[in-house]
XYZ file of N, CA, C and O in Angstrom:
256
model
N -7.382 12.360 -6.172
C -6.686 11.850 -5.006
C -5.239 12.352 -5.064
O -4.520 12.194 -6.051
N -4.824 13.033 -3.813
C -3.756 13.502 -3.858
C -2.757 11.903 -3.677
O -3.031 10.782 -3.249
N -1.419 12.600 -4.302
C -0.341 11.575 -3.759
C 0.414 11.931 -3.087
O 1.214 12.824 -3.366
N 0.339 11.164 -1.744
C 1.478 11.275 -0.556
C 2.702 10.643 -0.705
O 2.749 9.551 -1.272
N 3.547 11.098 -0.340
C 5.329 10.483 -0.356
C 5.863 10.996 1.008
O 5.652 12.144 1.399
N 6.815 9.745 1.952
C 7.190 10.196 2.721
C 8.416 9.610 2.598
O 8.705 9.065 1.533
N 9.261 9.634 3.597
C 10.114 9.258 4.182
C 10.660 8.297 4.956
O 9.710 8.156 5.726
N 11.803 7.214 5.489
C 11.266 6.313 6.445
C 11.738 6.973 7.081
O 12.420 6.138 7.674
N 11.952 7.733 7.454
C 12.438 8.918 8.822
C 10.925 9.267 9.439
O 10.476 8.876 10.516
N 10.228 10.167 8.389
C 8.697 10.590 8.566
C 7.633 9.471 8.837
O 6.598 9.597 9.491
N 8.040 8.490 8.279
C 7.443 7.262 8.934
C 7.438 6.487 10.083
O 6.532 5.974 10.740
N 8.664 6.514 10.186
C 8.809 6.023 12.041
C 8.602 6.828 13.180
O 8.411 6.407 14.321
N 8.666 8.490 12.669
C 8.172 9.884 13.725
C 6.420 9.962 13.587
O 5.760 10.377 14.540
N 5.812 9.551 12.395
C 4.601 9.519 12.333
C 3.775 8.326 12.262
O 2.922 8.570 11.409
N 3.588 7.095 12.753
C 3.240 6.004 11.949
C 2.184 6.052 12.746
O 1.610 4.986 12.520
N 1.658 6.553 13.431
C 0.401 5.923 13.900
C -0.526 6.991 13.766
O -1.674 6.751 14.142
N -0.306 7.981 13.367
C -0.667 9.361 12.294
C -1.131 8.611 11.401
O -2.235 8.133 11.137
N -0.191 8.582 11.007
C -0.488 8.010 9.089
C -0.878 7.111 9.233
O -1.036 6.713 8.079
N -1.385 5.970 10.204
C -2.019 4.674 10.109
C -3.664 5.571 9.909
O -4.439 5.173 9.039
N -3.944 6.473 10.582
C -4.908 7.049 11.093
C -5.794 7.901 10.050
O -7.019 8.012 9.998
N -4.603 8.575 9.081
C -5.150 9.024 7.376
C -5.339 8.362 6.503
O -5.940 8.621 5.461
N -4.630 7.022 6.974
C -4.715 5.850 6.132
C -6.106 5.286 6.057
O -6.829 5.305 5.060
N -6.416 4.731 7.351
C -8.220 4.552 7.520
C -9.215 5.918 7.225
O -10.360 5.620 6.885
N -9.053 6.690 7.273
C -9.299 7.856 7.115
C -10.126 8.404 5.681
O -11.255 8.542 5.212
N -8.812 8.580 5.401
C -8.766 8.080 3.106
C -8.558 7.697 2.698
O -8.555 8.024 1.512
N -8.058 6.375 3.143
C -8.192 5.378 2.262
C -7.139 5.304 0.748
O -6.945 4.413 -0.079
N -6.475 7.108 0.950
C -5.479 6.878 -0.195
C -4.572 6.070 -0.377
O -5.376 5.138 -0.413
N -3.298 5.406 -0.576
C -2.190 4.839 -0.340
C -0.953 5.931 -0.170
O -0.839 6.923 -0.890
N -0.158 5.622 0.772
C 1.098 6.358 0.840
C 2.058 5.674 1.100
O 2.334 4.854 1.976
N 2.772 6.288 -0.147
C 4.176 5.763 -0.750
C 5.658 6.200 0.280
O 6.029 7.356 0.488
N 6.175 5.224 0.694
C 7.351 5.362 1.363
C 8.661 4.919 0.286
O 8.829 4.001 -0.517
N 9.665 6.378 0.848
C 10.599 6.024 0.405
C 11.869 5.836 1.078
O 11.830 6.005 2.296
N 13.193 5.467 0.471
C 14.681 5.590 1.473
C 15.277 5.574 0.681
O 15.401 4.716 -0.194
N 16.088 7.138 0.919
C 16.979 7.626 0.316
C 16.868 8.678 -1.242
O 17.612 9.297 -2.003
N 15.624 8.403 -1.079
C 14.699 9.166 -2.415
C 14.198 7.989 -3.147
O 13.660 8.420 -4.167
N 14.113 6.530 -3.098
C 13.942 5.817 -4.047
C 12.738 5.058 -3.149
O 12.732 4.985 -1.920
N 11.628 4.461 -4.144
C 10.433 3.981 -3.547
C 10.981 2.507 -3.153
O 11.629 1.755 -3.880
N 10.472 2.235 -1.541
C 10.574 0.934 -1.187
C 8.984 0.621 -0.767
O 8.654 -0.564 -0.813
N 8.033 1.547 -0.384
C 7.097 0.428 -0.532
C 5.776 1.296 -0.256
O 5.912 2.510 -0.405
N 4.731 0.901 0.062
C 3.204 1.598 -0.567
C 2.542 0.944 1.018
O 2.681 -0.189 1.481
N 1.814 2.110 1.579
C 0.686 1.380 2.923
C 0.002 1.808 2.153
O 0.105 2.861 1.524
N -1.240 0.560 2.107
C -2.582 0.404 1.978
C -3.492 -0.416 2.848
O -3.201 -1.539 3.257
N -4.709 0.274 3.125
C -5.614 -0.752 4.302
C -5.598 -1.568 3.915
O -5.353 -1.698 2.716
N -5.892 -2.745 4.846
C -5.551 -3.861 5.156
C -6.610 -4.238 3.677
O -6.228 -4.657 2.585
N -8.020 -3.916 4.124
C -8.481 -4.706 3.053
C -8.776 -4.592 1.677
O -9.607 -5.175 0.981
N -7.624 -3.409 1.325
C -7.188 -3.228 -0.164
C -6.122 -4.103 -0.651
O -6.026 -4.468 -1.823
N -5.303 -4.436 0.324
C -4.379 -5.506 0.078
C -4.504 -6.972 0.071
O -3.787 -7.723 -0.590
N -5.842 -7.471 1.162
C -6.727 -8.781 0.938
C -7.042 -8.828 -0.544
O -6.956 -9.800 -1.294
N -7.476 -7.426 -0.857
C -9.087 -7.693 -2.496
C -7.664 -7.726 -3.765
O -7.850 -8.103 -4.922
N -6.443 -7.304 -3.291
C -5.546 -7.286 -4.675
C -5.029 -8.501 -4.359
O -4.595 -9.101 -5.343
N -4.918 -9.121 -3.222
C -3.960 -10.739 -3.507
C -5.209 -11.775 -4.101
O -4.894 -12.721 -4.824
N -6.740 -11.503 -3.715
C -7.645 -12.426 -4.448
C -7.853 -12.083 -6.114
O -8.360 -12.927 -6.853
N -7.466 -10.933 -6.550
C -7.306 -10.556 -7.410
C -6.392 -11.745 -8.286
O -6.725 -12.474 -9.219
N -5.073 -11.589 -7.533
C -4.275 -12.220 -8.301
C -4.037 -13.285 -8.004
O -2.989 -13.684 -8.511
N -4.846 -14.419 -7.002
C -5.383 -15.372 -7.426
C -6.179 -16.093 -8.170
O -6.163 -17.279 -8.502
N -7.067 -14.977 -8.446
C -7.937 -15.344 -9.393
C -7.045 -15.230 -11.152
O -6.903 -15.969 -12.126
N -6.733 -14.183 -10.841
C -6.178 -14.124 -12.429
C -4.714 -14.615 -12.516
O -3.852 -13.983 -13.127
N -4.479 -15.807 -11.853
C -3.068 -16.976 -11.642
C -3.638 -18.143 -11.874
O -2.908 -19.004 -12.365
N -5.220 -18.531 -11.562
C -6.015 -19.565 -12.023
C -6.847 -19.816 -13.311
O -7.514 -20.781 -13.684
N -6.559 -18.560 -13.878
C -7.291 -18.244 -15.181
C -5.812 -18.475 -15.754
O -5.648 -19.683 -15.928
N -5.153 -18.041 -15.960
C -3.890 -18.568 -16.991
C -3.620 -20.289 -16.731
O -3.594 -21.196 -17.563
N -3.438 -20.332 -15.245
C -3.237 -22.015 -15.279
C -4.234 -22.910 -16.304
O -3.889 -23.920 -16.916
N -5.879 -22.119 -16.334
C -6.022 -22.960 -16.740
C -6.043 -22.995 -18.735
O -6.503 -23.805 -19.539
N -5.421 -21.897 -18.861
C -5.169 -21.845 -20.362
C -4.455 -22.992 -20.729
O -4.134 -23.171 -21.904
């Protein structure tokens, strides 16, 4: 899997592009500003299965 990096410049000229490669492949692409990473698109329901993720493994320590 390649890794994408953009821009928030390239992001606001392309976003409904890249919403579109996003469903597409499913890769994640990394946005940045100013050269430094502020944040990661991932489909929607890669980001549902990682917050149950870490509910689940926030209820497993509680109950240590």
């Amino acid at each position: 899997m390649v890794t994408k990096i953009i821009n928030v410049s390239e992001l606001k000229a392309k976003l409904a592009g890249l919403l579109a490669q996003l469903e597409r492949d499913g890769a994640p692409i990394y946005v940045t500003l100013h050269g430094k990473p502020k944040a990661v698109l991932v489909k929607y329901e890669e980001y549902e299965a990682l917050l149950d993720k870490l509910d689940d493994l926030e209820d497993i320590l509680s109950m240590k």
